[in-house]
Structures are given as C-alpha cells and as structure tokens.
Coordinates of C-alpha atoms in Angstrom, one line a residue:
Chain A
M1 CA -9.2 -5.1 10.6
T2 CA -9.4 -8.2 8.4
A3 CA -8.1 -6.0 5.5
F4 CA -5.2 -4.7 7.6
V5 CA -4.2 -8.2 8.7
N6 CA -4.4 -9.6 5.2
H7 CA -2.4 -6.8 3.9
F8 CA 0.2 -7.1 6.7
V9 CA 0.6 -10.8 6.3
F10 CA 1.0 -10.4 2.5
E11 CA 3.6 -7.7 2.9
F12 CA 5.5 -9.7 5.5
K13 CA 5.6 -12.7 3.2
T14 CA 6.7 -10.5 0.4
G15 CA 9.8 -9.6 2.5
L16 CA 10.7 -13.3 2.3
R17 CA 9.4 -14.3 -1.2
N18 CA 11.0 -11.3 -3.0
S19 CA 14.6 -12.2 -3.6
N20 CA 15.7 -8.5 -3.4
L21 CA 13.9 -8.0 -0.2
L22 CA 15.1 -11.3 1.3
L23 CA 18.7 -10.1 0.5
M24 CA 18.1 -6.7 2.1
N25 CA 16.2 -7.9 5.1
Y26 CA 18.2 -11.0 6.0
L27 CA 21.0 -12.2 3.8
F28 CA 23.1 -9.0 3.5
P29 CA 22.7 -7.8 7.1
L30 CA 23.4 -11.3 8.5
A31 CA 26.4 -11.9 6.2
F32 CA 27.8 -8.4 7.1
Y33 CA 27.3 -9.2 10.8
A34 CA 29.2 -12.5 10.5
M35 CA 32.0 -10.7 8.6
M36 CA 32.2 -7.9 11.1
G37 CA 32.2 -10.5 14.0
L38 CA 35.0 -12.5 12.4
V39 CA 37.2 -9.7 11.1
M40 CA 36.5 -6.4 12.9
T41 CA 36.6 -7.9 16.4
Q42 CA 40.1 -9.2 15.5
V43 CA 41.3 -5.8 14.1
N44 CA 39.7 -3.7 16.8
P45 CA 38.8 -5.7 20.0
T46 CA 37.0 -2.7 21.5
F47 CA 34.4 -3.0 18.7
T48 CA 32.8 -5.8 20.7
E49 CA 31.6 -3.1 23.1
T50 CA 29.5 -1.4 20.5
M51 CA 29.0 -4.3 18.1
I52 CA 25.3 -5.1 18.9
P53 CA 24.0 -1.5 18.6
A54 CA 26.2 -0.9 15.5
M55 CA 24.8 -4.0 13.8
V56 CA 21.2 -3.3 14.8
V57 CA 21.4 0.2 13.4
F58 CA 23.1 -1.2 10.3
V59 CA 20.3 -3.7 9.8
A60 CA 17.7 -1.0 10.3
M61 CA 19.4 1.1 7.6
V62 CA 19.8 -1.7 5.1
S63 CA 16.2 -2.9 5.4
T64 CA 14.5 0.5 5.5
L65 CA 16.8 2.7 3.4
L66 CA 18.0 0.2 0.8
G67 CA 15.1 -2.3 0.8
L68 CA 11.9 -0.4 1.4
P69 CA 11.9 2.4 -1.1
G70 CA 12.5 0.3 -4.3
P71 CA 9.3 -1.7 -4.1
L72 CA 7.3 1.4 -3.4
V73 CA 8.6 3.0 -6.6
E74 CA 8.2 -0.2 -8.6
S75 CA 4.6 -0.6 -7.4
R76 CA 3.8 2.9 -8.6
E77 CA 5.5 2.4 -11.9
A78 CA 3.8 -1.0 -12.5
G79 CA 0.3 0.5 -11.9
I80 CA -0.2 -1.6 -8.7
Y81 CA -1.4 1.5 -6.8
R82 CA -4.0 2.1 -9.5
S83 CA -5.4 -1.3 -8.7
Y84 CA -5.2 -0.5 -5.0
K85 CA -7.0 2.8 -5.5
I86 CA -9.9 1.5 -7.4
N87 CA -10.4 -1.2 -4.8
G88 CA -10.4 1.2 -1.9
V89 CA -6.9 0.5 -0.4
P90 CA -6.0 3.7 1.4
A91 CA -2.7 5.5 0.9
L92 CA -2.1 5.2 4.7
S93 CA -2.1 1.4 4.4
I94 CA 0.0 1.4 1.2
L95 CA 2.8 3.2 3.0
S96 CA 2.4 2.1 6.6
I97 CA 2.0 -1.6 6.1
P98 CA 5.2 -2.2 4.1
A99 CA 7.0 0.0 6.6
L100 CA 5.5 -1.9 9.5
S101 CA 6.4 -5.3 7.9
T102 CA 9.9 -4.1 7.3
I103 CA 10.2 -3.0 10.9
F104 CA 9.2 -6.6 11.9
H105 CA 11.9 -8.1 9.7
V106 CA 14.4 -5.7 11.2
L107 CA 13.4 -6.7 14.7
I108 CA 13.7 -10.4 13.9
V109 CA 17.3 -9.9 12.6
A110 CA 18.1 -7.5 15.4
A111 CA 17.0 -10.2 17.9
I112 CA 19.1 -12.8 16.1
I113 CA 22.1 -10.5 16.4
S114 CA 21.5 -9.5 20.0
F115 CA 21.2 -13.1 21.1
T116 CA 24.1 -14.5 19.2
C117 CA 26.6 -11.8 19.4
A118 CA 27.8 -12.6 22.9
P119 CA 28.3 -16.3 22.4
L120 CA 29.7 -16.0 18.9
F121 CA 31.8 -12.9 19.1
D122 CA 32.0 -11.8 22.8
G123 CA 29.7 -8.9 22.0
V124 CA 28.7 -6.9 25.1
V125 CA 25.0 -7.5 25.8
P126 CA 22.9 -4.3 26.5
E127 CA 21.8 -3.8 30.1
N128 CA 18.5 -2.1 29.2
W129 CA 16.3 -3.0 26.3
G130 CA 14.3 0.1 25.8
N131 CA 11.7 1.3 23.4
F132 CA 14.4 3.4 21.7
V133 CA 15.2 0.4 19.4
L134 CA 11.6 0.6 18.1
V135 CA 11.9 4.4 17.8
T136 CA 15.1 4.0 15.8
V137 CA 13.5 1.5 13.4
F138 CA 10.4 3.6 13.1
A139 CA 12.5 6.7 12.2
F140 CA 14.3 4.8 9.5
G141 CA 11.2 3.1 8.2
A142 CA 9.5 6.5 7.8
L143 CA 12.5 7.8 6.0
G144 CA 12.5 4.8 3.7
A145 CA 8.8 5.3 2.9
L146 CA 9.5 9.0 2.2
I147 CA 12.3 8.2 -0.2
G148 CA 10.1 5.7 -2.0
V149 CA 7.4 8.4 -2.3
I150 CA 9.5 11.2 -3.7
S151 CA 11.8 9.1 -6.0
A152 CA 10.8 9.5 -9.6
N153 CA 12.3 6.1 -10.5
S154 CA 14.3 3.2 -9.1
R155 CA 17.7 4.9 -10.0
S156 CA 16.9 8.0 -8.0
T157 CA 15.8 5.8 -5.1
V158 CA 19.3 4.4 -4.9
L159 CA 20.7 7.9 -5.0
W160 CA 18.6 9.3 -2.2
S161 CA 19.1 6.2 0.0
Q162 CA 22.9 6.2 -0.5
L163 CA 23.0 9.9 0.4
I164 CA 22.0 8.9 3.9
F165 CA 23.4 5.3 4.0
L166 CA 27.0 5.9 3.0
P167 CA 27.8 8.8 5.3
S168 CA 26.0 7.0 8.1
M169 CA 28.3 4.0 7.7
L170 CA 31.4 6.2 7.9
L171 CA 30.5 9.0 10.3
S172 CA 27.7 7.8 12.7
G173 CA 29.8 5.8 15.1
L174 CA 28.9 2.5 13.7
M175 CA 32.5 1.6 12.7
M176 CA 34.5 4.0 14.9
P177 CA 33.7 6.0 18.0
L178 CA 32.3 9.4 17.4
D179 CA 34.7 11.2 19.7
I180 CA 37.7 10.4 17.4
L181 CA 36.2 12.4 14.6
P182 CA 37.3 16.1 14.1
E183 CA 34.9 18.7 15.6
S184 CA 33.6 19.9 12.3
V185 CA 33.0 16.4 11.0
R186 CA 31.2 15.5 14.3
F187 CA 28.6 18.2 13.6
V188 CA 27.9 16.8 10.2
S189 CA 27.7 13.4 11.8
A190 CA 25.1 14.6 14.2
L191 CA 22.9 15.5 11.2
L192 CA 22.6 11.7 10.5
P193 CA 19.7 9.7 11.9
A194 CA 22.1 6.8 12.5
T195 CA 24.2 9.0 14.8
Q196 CA 21.2 9.8 16.9
A197 CA 20.3 6.1 17.0
M198 CA 23.8 5.1 18.1
Q199 CA 23.9 7.8 20.8
A200 CA 20.5 6.8 22.2
Y201 CA 21.4 3.1 22.1
L202 CA 24.8 3.6 23.8
G203 CA 23.5 6.0 26.4
L204 CA 20.4 4.2 27.4
A205 CA 21.3 0.5 26.8
Y206 CA 25.0 0.6 27.8
N207 CA 25.1 3.6 30.1
Q208 CA 28.0 4.9 28.1
A209 CA 29.0 8.6 27.8
T210 CA 27.5 10.1 24.7
V211 CA 28.1 13.4 22.8
I212 CA 24.3 13.9 22.6
A213 CA 21.9 13.4 25.5
P214 CA 20.4 10.0 24.7
L215 CA 16.8 11.0 25.5
A216 CA 17.3 14.1 23.2
S217 CA 18.3 11.6 20.5
V218 CA 15.2 9.5 21.1
G219 CA 13.1 12.7 20.8
T220 CA 14.9 13.7 17.6
L221 CA 14.3 10.2 16.1
L222 CA 10.7 10.2 17.1
V223 CA 9.9 13.7 15.8
G224 CA 12.0 12.9 12.6
G225 CA 10.0 9.7 12.1
I226 CA 6.6 11.3 12.6
L227 CA 7.5 14.2 10.3
A228 CA 8.9 11.9 7.6
F229 CA 5.9 9.6 7.7
G230 CA 3.5 12.6 7.6
L231 CA 5.3 14.0 4.6
A232 CA 5.3 10.6 2.9
I233 CA 1.5 10.4 3.2
Y234 CA 1.1 14.0 2.0
L235 CA 3.4 13.7 -1.0
F236 CA 2.1 10.2 -1.9
N237 CA 1.4 9.9 -5.6
W238 CA -0.9 7.0 -6.8
D239 CA 0.1 7.0 -10.3
S240 CA 3.3 7.9 -12.2
R241 CA 1.2 8.6 -15.3
N242 CA -0.8 11.2 -13.5
D243 CA 0.9 14.6 -13.9
V244 CA -1.1 16.2 -11.1
R245 CA 0.5 15.6 -7.8
R246 CA 0.2 17.1 -4.3
G247 CA 3.1 19.1 -3.0
N248 CA 6.6 19.5 -4.3
P249 CA 9.0 16.6 -3.6
L250 CA 11.5 19.0 -2.3
M251 CA 9.2 19.4 0.8
A252 CA 10.7 16.0 1.8
L253 CA 13.8 17.9 3.0
L254 CA 11.7 19.1 5.9
A255 CA 12.0 15.6 7.4
L256 CA 15.7 16.4 8.1
A257 CA 14.8 19.5 10.2
P258 CA 14.6 17.6 13.5
Y259 CA 18.1 16.2 12.8
V260 CA 19.5 19.7 12.1
A261 CA 17.9 20.8 15.4
G262 CA 19.3 17.7 17.1
A263 CA 22.8 18.4 15.9
F264 CA 22.8 21.6 18.0
L265 CA 22.1 19.5 21.1
M266 CA 25.5 18.0 20.8
R267 CA 27.6 18.5 23.9
Chain B
M1 CA -28.2 -9.1 -27.0
S2 CA -31.2 -7.2 -25.8
E3 CA -32.3 -4.4 -28.0
T4 CA -33.3 -2.1 -25.2
S5 CA -32.0 -1.8 -21.7
E6 CA -33.9 -3.5 -18.9
T7 CA -35.1 -0.2 -17.4
N8 CA -34.5 3.3 -18.3
E9 CA -32.9 4.2 -14.9
T10 CA -29.8 6.3 -15.7
V11 CA -26.8 4.8 -13.8
V12 CA -23.9 6.7 -15.4
R13 CA -24.4 10.2 -16.5
V14 CA -21.7 12.4 -18.3
N15 CA -22.3 16.0 -19.2
H16 CA -19.9 18.1 -21.3
F17 CA -16.9 16.3 -19.9
R18 CA -13.5 17.7 -20.8
K19 CA -10.0 16.4 -20.1
L20 CA -6.8 18.3 -20.9
Y21 CA -3.2 17.3 -20.8
G22 CA -1.4 20.6 -20.9
D23 CA -2.4 22.1 -24.2
L24 CA -3.8 18.8 -25.6
V25 CA -7.6 18.5 -25.4
A26 CA -8.0 14.7 -24.9
V27 CA -11.7 14.8 -24.4
D28 CA -13.8 17.7 -25.5
G29 CA -17.3 18.2 -24.2
I30 CA -18.6 14.6 -24.2
S31 CA -22.1 13.8 -23.0
F32 CA -23.8 10.4 -22.7
E33 CA -25.9 8.3 -20.3
A34 CA -25.8 4.6 -19.6
H35 CA -28.8 2.8 -18.0
R36 CA -29.3 -0.1 -15.6
G37 CA -29.0 -3.5 -17.3
E38 CA -27.1 -2.1 -20.3
I39 CA -23.8 -2.7 -21.9
F40 CA -22.6 0.5 -23.3
G41 CA -19.6 0.4 -25.7
L42 CA -17.0 3.1 -26.1
L43 CA -15.3 2.7 -29.5
G44 CA -12.6 4.8 -31.0
P45 CA -9.1 4.6 -32.4
N46 CA -6.1 5.0 -30.1
G47 CA -5.9 8.4 -28.5
A48 CA -9.6 9.0 -29.0
G49 CA -10.1 9.7 -25.3
K50 CA -11.7 6.4 -24.2
T51 CA -9.3 5.6 -21.4
S52 CA -9.1 9.2 -20.2
M53 CA -12.9 9.3 -19.8
L54 CA -13.0 5.9 -18.1
E55 CA -10.2 6.9 -15.7
C56 CA -12.1 10.1 -14.7
L57 CA -15.3 8.0 -14.2
E58 CA -13.4 5.6 -12.1
G59 CA -12.1 8.5 -9.9
I60 CA -8.5 7.9 -10.9
R61 CA -8.1 11.2 -12.7
Q62 CA -9.7 14.6 -12.2
P63 CA -11.8 16.0 -15.1
D64 CA -11.1 19.5 -16.3
G65 CA -14.7 20.4 -17.1
G66 CA -18.2 19.2 -17.2
T67 CA -20.0 16.9 -14.7
M68 CA -20.3 13.1 -14.3
D69 CA -22.0 11.0 -11.8
I70 CA -22.5 7.3 -11.1
L71 CA -25.6 6.4 -9.2
G72 CA -25.7 10.0 -7.9
I73 CA -22.0 10.0 -6.8
D74 CA -19.5 12.4 -8.3
P75 CA -16.3 10.4 -8.9
A76 CA -14.1 13.5 -8.7
S77 CA -15.2 14.6 -5.3
Q78 CA -16.5 11.4 -3.7
P79 CA -14.1 8.7 -5.0
R80 CA -14.2 6.6 -1.8
R81 CA -18.0 6.3 -1.8
L82 CA -17.7 5.0 -5.3
R83 CA -15.3 2.1 -4.5
D84 CA -17.9 -0.5 -3.6
L85 CA -20.3 0.5 -6.3
I86 CA -17.9 0.0 -9.2
G87 CA -15.8 -2.8 -10.5
V88 CA -12.9 -1.9 -12.7
Q89 CA -10.7 -3.8 -15.1
L90 CA -8.0 -1.3 -16.0
Q91 CA -6.1 -1.3 -19.3
I92 CA -2.9 -0.5 -17.4
A93 CA -2.7 -1.9 -13.9
G94 CA -1.0 -4.7 -12.1
L95 CA -0.6 -6.6 -8.9
P96 CA 2.5 -7.3 -6.8
A97 CA 4.6 -9.8 -8.5
T98 CA 4.7 -12.2 -5.6
M99 CA 0.9 -12.0 -4.8
Q100 CA -0.8 -15.4 -5.2
V101 CA -4.1 -15.7 -7.0
K102 CA -5.9 -16.7 -3.8
E103 CA -4.2 -14.0 -1.8
A104 CA -5.3 -11.3 -4.3
M105 CA -8.9 -12.4 -4.0
R106 CA -8.6 -12.4 -0.2
F107 CA -6.8 -9.1 -0.2
F108 CA -9.2 -7.1 -2.3
S109 CA -12.4 -8.8 -0.9
A110 CA -11.3 -7.7 2.6
Y111 CA -11.0 -4.1 1.5
H112 CA -14.5 -4.3 0.0
K113 CA -15.7 -6.0 3.2
V114 CA -17.1 -9.0 1.3
A115 CA -16.3 -12.7 1.5
P116 CA -13.7 -13.9 -1.1
R117 CA -15.3 -15.2 -4.3
Y118 CA -13.2 -18.3 -5.1
D119 CA -16.1 -19.5 -7.3
L120 CA -15.3 -16.6 -9.7
L121 CA -11.7 -17.8 -9.9
D122 CA -12.9 -21.3 -10.8
R123 CA -15.3 -19.9 -13.4
L124 CA -12.6 -17.8 -15.0
G125 CA -10.2 -20.8 -15.3
L126 CA -8.0 -19.8 -12.3
G127 CA -9.1 -22.6 -10.0
E128 CA -5.9 -24.6 -10.5
K129 CA -3.7 -21.5 -10.2
L130 CA -4.7 -20.4 -6.7
D131 CA -1.2 -20.8 -5.4
S132 CA 0.5 -19.3 -8.4
Q133 CA 2.1 -15.9 -8.1
Y134 CA 1.0 -13.0 -10.3
D135 CA 4.3 -12.9 -12.2
E136 CA 3.9 -16.6 -13.0
L137 CA 0.5 -16.1 -14.8
S138 CA 0.3 -15.5 -18.6
T139 CA -1.1 -12.2 -19.7
G140 CA -4.4 -13.8 -20.4
L141 CA -4.6 -15.2 -16.9
Q142 CA -3.6 -11.9 -15.4
R143 CA -6.5 -10.2 -17.2
R144 CA -8.8 -12.9 -16.0
L145 CA -7.7 -12.4 -12.5
A146 CA -8.2 -8.6 -12.8
L147 CA -11.7 -9.3 -14.0
A148 CA -12.5 -11.7 -11.2
L149 CA -11.3 -9.1 -8.7
A150 CA -13.4 -6.5 -10.4
L151 CA -16.5 -8.7 -10.0
A152 CA -15.9 -10.1 -6.6
H153 CA -17.8 -7.5 -4.6
K154 CA -20.8 -7.7 -7.1
P155 CA -20.7 -4.0 -8.1
P156 CA -23.7 -2.6 -9.9
V157 CA -21.5 -0.8 -12.4
L158 CA -18.6 -2.4 -14.3
F159 CA -15.9 -0.6 -16.3
L160 CA -14.0 -2.9 -18.6
D161 CA -11.2 -1.5 -20.6
E162 CA -10.2 -3.9 -23.4
P163 CA -11.2 -6.9 -21.4
T164 CA -10.6 -9.5 -24.0
A165 CA -7.2 -8.3 -25.1
G166 CA -4.8 -11.3 -24.8
L167 CA -7.5 -13.8 -24.1
D168 CA -7.8 -17.1 -26.0
V169 CA -11.1 -17.9 -27.8
G170 CA -12.5 -20.0 -25.0
S171 CA -11.8 -17.4 -22.3
R172 CA -13.2 -14.7 -24.6
A173 CA -16.5 -16.7 -25.0
E174 CA -16.7 -17.3 -21.3
L175 CA -16.2 -13.6 -20.6
H176 CA -19.0 -12.7 -23.0
T177 CA -21.3 -15.2 -21.3
L178 CA -20.4 -13.7 -18.0
M179 CA -21.0 -10.1 -19.2
Q180 CA -24.4 -11.1 -20.6
E181 CA -25.3 -12.7 -17.2
L182 CA -24.3 -9.6 -15.3
R183 CA -26.3 -7.4 -17.7
D184 CA -29.3 -9.7 -17.3
Q185 CA -28.9 -9.4 -13.5
G186 CA -29.1 -5.6 -13.8
A187 CA -25.5 -4.5 -13.9
T188 CA -24.4 -1.6 -16.1
I189 CA -21.3 -2.3 -18.1
I190 CA -19.2 0.3 -19.7
L191 CA -17.0 -1.5 -22.2
A192 CA -14.1 0.2 -24.0
T193 CA -12.9 -2.0 -26.9
H194 CA -11.1 -2.0 -30.2
D195 CA -12.8 -5.2 -31.1
M196 CA -15.7 -4.3 -33.4
A197 CA -17.1 -7.8 -33.5
E198 CA -17.2 -7.9 -29.7
A199 CA -18.9 -4.5 -29.6
E200 CA -21.4 -5.5 -32.2
K201 CA -22.2 -8.8 -30.4
M202 CA -22.2 -7.6 -26.8
T203 CA -23.3 -3.9 -26.6
D204 CA -26.8 -2.5 -26.4
R205 CA -25.5 0.9 -27.4
V206 CA -22.2 2.4 -28.5
A207 CA -20.6 5.8 -28.7
I208 CA -17.9 6.2 -31.3
L209 CA -15.2 8.6 -30.1
L210 CA -12.9 10.5 -32.4
R211 CA -10.3 13.1 -31.3
G212 CA -12.0 13.5 -28.0
K213 CA -15.6 13.9 -29.3
I214 CA -18.5 11.6 -29.7
V215 CA -19.2 11.4 -33.5
A216 CA -21.9 8.7 -33.5
T217 CA -24.1 7.0 -31.0
G218 CA -26.8 4.4 -31.0
S219 CA -27.3 0.7 -31.0
P220 CA -24.9 -1.3 -33.4
R221 CA -27.9 -2.0 -35.6
E222 CA -28.9 1.6 -35.8
L223 CA -25.4 2.7 -36.6
T224 CA -24.9 0.1 -39.3
A225 CA -28.3 1.0 -40.8
T226 CA -27.6 4.8 -41.0
G227 CA -24.3 4.5 -42.9
A228 CA -23.8 4.7 -46.6
G229 CA -22.6 1.1 -46.5
F230 CA -24.3 -1.4 -48.9
T231 CA -25.8 -4.7 -48.0
K232 CA -23.8 -7.5 -49.8
V233 CA -26.0 -10.0 -51.7
S234 CA -23.9 -13.0 -52.8
V235 CA -25.4 -15.5 -55.2
R236 CA -24.1 -18.9 -56.5
T237 CA -26.2 -20.8 -59.1
E238 CA -25.7 -24.2 -60.8
Q239 CA -25.2 -22.8 -64.3
S240 CA -23.5 -19.5 -63.2
L241 CA -25.8 -17.6 -65.6
L242 CA -25.6 -14.5 -63.4
A243 CA -21.9 -14.2 -63.9
A244 CA -22.3 -13.8 -67.6
D245 CA -25.3 -11.6 -67.4
D246 CA -25.1 -8.0 -66.2
T247 CA -28.8 -7.5 -65.7
N248 CA -29.7 -4.5 -63.6
F249 CA -31.5 -5.6 -60.4
P250 CA -33.4 -3.0 -58.2
A251 CA -31.3 -0.9 -55.7
V252 CA -28.0 -2.5 -56.9
S253 CA -25.3 0.1 -57.3
Q254 CA -22.3 -2.2 -57.9
R255 CA -21.7 -5.8 -59.0
A256 CA -18.7 -8.1 -58.8
V257 CA -17.8 -11.6 -59.6
K258 CA -15.6 -13.6 -57.1
E259 CA -14.9 -17.2 -57.7
E260 CA -18.3 -18.9 -58.3
Y261 CA -20.3 -16.1 -56.6
V262 CA -21.8 -13.0 -58.1
I263 CA -21.9 -10.2 -55.5
Y264 CA -24.4 -7.4 -55.6
F265 CA -24.0 -4.3 -53.4
S266 CA -27.6 -3.1 -52.7
T267 CA -29.0 -0.2 -50.8
D268 CA -32.3 -2.1 -50.4
P269 CA -31.7 -5.8 -50.2
G270 CA -35.4 -6.9 -50.1
P271 CA -36.3 -5.9 -53.8
T272 CA -32.8 -7.0 -54.9
V273 CA -33.1 -10.5 -53.5
S274 CA -36.6 -10.9 -54.8
A275 CA -35.7 -9.8 -58.3
I276 CA -32.6 -12.1 -58.3
L277 CA -34.7 -15.2 -57.3
Q278 CA -37.3 -14.4 -59.9
Y279 CA -34.5 -14.0 -62.6
I280 CA -33.0 -17.4 -61.6
G281 CA -36.4 -19.0 -61.9
T282 CA -37.1 -17.5 -65.4
Q283 CA -33.7 -18.7 -66.6
N284 CA -34.2 -22.3 -65.4
D285 CA -31.1 -22.0 -63.4
K286 CA -30.8 -23.5 -59.9
L287 CA -29.9 -21.5 -56.7
I288 CA -27.1 -23.2 -54.8
D289 CA -26.2 -20.5 -52.2
L290 CA -27.5 -17.1 -51.3
R291 CA -26.0 -14.9 -48.6
V292 CA -27.1 -11.5 -47.4
E293 CA -24.7 -9.6 -45.3
R294 CA -25.5 -6.2 -43.8
P295 CA -22.6 -3.8 -43.3
S296 CA -20.7 -4.7 -40.1
L297 CA -20.0 -2.3 -37.3
E298 CA -16.4 -2.4 -38.3
E299 CA -17.2 -1.2 -41.8
R300 CA -19.4 1.6 -40.3
F301 CA -16.7 2.5 -37.8
L302 CA -14.0 2.8 -40.5
E303 CA -16.4 4.8 -42.6
I304 CA -17.0 7.3 -39.7
T305 CA -13.4 7.5 -38.6
N306 CA -12.0 7.8 -42.2
S307 CA -14.4 10.6 -42.9
G308 CA -13.1 12.4 -39.7
G309 CA -16.5 12.0 -38.1
V310 CA -18.4 13.9 -40.8
Q311 CA -21.6 12.0 -41.6

C-alpha cells in the first residue's frame, strides 16, 4: 500500500512538474475553455446548453489521449521501466497509476469548469452528477494507456492519439449537435468514444433526448475501458531494446470493438 | 583484496548459457560460478556478451539455452522472487526526469518493503541533493543514485555494470571502499567493467569474455602469472654503468634504455634482480632506484584478446 501511495503521489506531482503534462492537464484545456466561453457562446448561444459536458469530455480527451501516452513511451525509451522491473515495480502499477493520476487531474479541471461555467458563461449546470463522468474518464484513460503501450515511438503516439482526437472534436457532438450530421456521418460518429461520452452525459445529466440510449453509452464506455486497459497490460513491453514482446500491437484494435457494437445501438 | 572468497558457498551459478539475437550468437555456452563474499569480474571488449549475460541473470532478458540460478532461483522463470535478493546497477537505465533524489529512495524502498536508506545517499555524496530532480543531476551523480538504490534493500547479490563510468576520482574511491565493505559483509558482487585497474584492484576472480565465450578465468594474480608477459625490472645507478654494459643477466630476454633507467624484461625476476645487484656491487656503482613491475591485468587482457583467445 505504501508503494502504491508513494507511486501515486509521485505521478500526481509529475502531472504538475512536467511542463508538457502541465500544459495538457491544465493550461491548454482551461485556455480552450475560456476561449470557447468567450467566443463560441457569442457565435452560438445554444452552446451554453452543452458547454459543460463538451468541455469535460474535451478535457478528458486532451489529458488522456494527448498527455498520457507520450510519457509512457518516453519512459520505455529512456530505460525507466528497466529500472522499475529490477526493483519489482509491477506492470499493473506502471500503467494504472499514471492513468489514475491523470484521471484525478481531469476531475480537478472538470470540477473547475463545472463550477465556473454558469457564473462566467451562463453554462447550464447538470441536474444529475452521475458516475458516468468517472466511467468516461476511465475509458479515455485506458485508451491513452493502450496508445502509450503500442506506440513504437513518440511520433507514432501523436499519430494514434490524433486519429481519435481530431474526429472526436468534429463529429462527436462537442462543437455541434449530433442530429445535424448526415446519417452516414452519424454512424461514423457513434464509433468514437467521445460521442458515447457526450450521449451519456446529455441523457443522464441533462435529461436531453439522445441518439443512443445513455445507459447503453455508459455500458459501451465501461466495456471499452476495461478491454483497453486489459489489452494495455497484456501488450505492455518493459524494454524497447528487447525484441521479444507479448502479442501483436494490432491486437489493440480489439479495444474499439465495444464502440463498433455501440454504434449499432444508435436510434 | 582477499585472495579467496569468504566461504565456498555458490551464490550465482551459470551453466552452458547461450543468448542469441536472431542469427547472432551473443553468448555461446558460458559456465561460471560466483561465491558468497566474492567480487567476480566480467571483463571483455564491447560486444563480448557481458551485458547480455548480466541482463539474463537479472531477469530482464530470457536466455536461449543453458541454466542459471541465483541462490537457487531461476531468473528466467522466477524473476519476481529474485527482486529482493539482487541489487542492480544497470548500464542503460534511467529514472523519471522529475523524480527527486529523496523521492527515488522512498519510491524503490517502498517496493522492496524496506525503510528508505537516506544514509546511503549521504555516503554517496547525494545528501545535499535530496530535493534535486533526476534530470538536474550530473551523469556521475545519476550513477551514484542508481548505486544507492541498488544497495538500499541490502541485497545479498549485487550486479554492477560499469559502476565507475563517469565518476570522479573521489567517488570512485568511495565506491571501491563500499564494494569492499559489502564483500566483507558477505555480499556477492558481479562486476562488469572495462577498467582493468579496477578489476585488478577489486576482484577476487575474473572471467575474460571474447566473442561470447569465456577465454580465461582465475584471480587477477593467476591470470597475470600465466601469460607470456615479462616482469619489468628497471634499474637506475649513480654512474649509469649498466646503460653502457650489455651484460647478460639470468632470465632476461630483452633490454632497453630509457632516460636514466635500464629496463630488463625478465621471465624470472628473482635471479635477475639478484644478479643485477651483485653486478652493481662488483662495479663499485651505487643503486639509486630499482623497480620490479609484474605484467598488469590490462597487458594480460590485451594479450588474450589480441590473440583471439588462443593461449
């Protein structure tokens, strides 16, 4: 337990000490939130109705997809996991503790946004704070860990992360309502974890009509998160110099299976 | 340096160990044993297979053949059981850039379930750097920290891969003292090094690796004694009569004059020195300086490696 606490405290502090992580966990999400509050609410006043969930999902994506994988790859490249291995640090801790500390950073920023959005930008406050927020952040955290595990280097980390991040920004309902998208694009949109997160959030916290049953979205995120984390543990490689590794990195695609299944639950 | 190990209990046992990287045979059927209270040196040029062997012993890599055990534990199949029994200073490893020195000690001690050893940090000159982050430390300090972490849980077996690389003279001497203390307390140290002076000074026995095989093994004294190397007898006298006189002394195969010294290369220095002293006396010359230098481990190492391991 002492080892876990020490490790968690260290990783949490790293999220503040490391300038890249500080940018991804706090500065970029909060600056984007401020910009959206100042600009987007003027351009599209109805944005205030979905601003809190959109910003919370955005924060989760930035911290977990853009922030989490890089340090995992860099640690492997720098031989840090070799030091960990010879000192008995288990793979489960190496992956779960950074993911958990990232989730804590996301929850802190999500709380800041949720409590300031109404007074600052007339954002509509959710009626129900459910565990689906935690499920959302867990699903993204697991995906971030999986990307970190399968990426051969920092450049490919950016590629894999952006493959999920960019379409999510455009198609998941963060910036514009899902129902204005063409039918064919809407199906593609439902393949994205951010879409499932937005649907769960809007349905359960705001009692809004959604194109996917909110509880089905929560289920998809939960199964997707568990699968992604399980695959991350299975595919974890201690050492980039070691040519023997367990499993093919392409197995990571299995983590998207729940989202494919979830897309078929679209109304 | 103790000539023999404290007891004969075998702590590290390697039998016909092989390691392949694709078609490349990095280590080819190596066998050796290291005992309790012994510093065992692994010497060899780059690519000889030292690090591959150490990494398999440490449980970081899987061997491709043979057997190895440390205190009865197979590193390949029981790496977790090994963690608290070995301390490892890796040649290539690191710590998170933002991890402070005191955090690193706390972090790894907790995983070994022991109290943090801040005294070790003091001893290794890191006492004033407790709040410094890893990336703020010089290479030498980073290596000292790695060593402190390797020792913190008082492991009975230590693997040190080039431990003095990048250390200044003072730190190097401190490390050597520490290694001797640990050896005297019964620890077994496997030391891989390129530094022949260090190996000669610190190890009880060495194995010289060449192209994945052990080509020579024994104590540094045994190895230097078995070579074809000559003992160097350097003599300086008041009148320098020896320089002008090419008298044949017993067991001398070669003679050279360098500055005010006459240097004899002898296969048996006893009779040579005795005859030289007698000659100086009969010539009414006066001895100013006499130096007898046996072949160093470095010379013996070069002799073995240059001959491709053929002795």
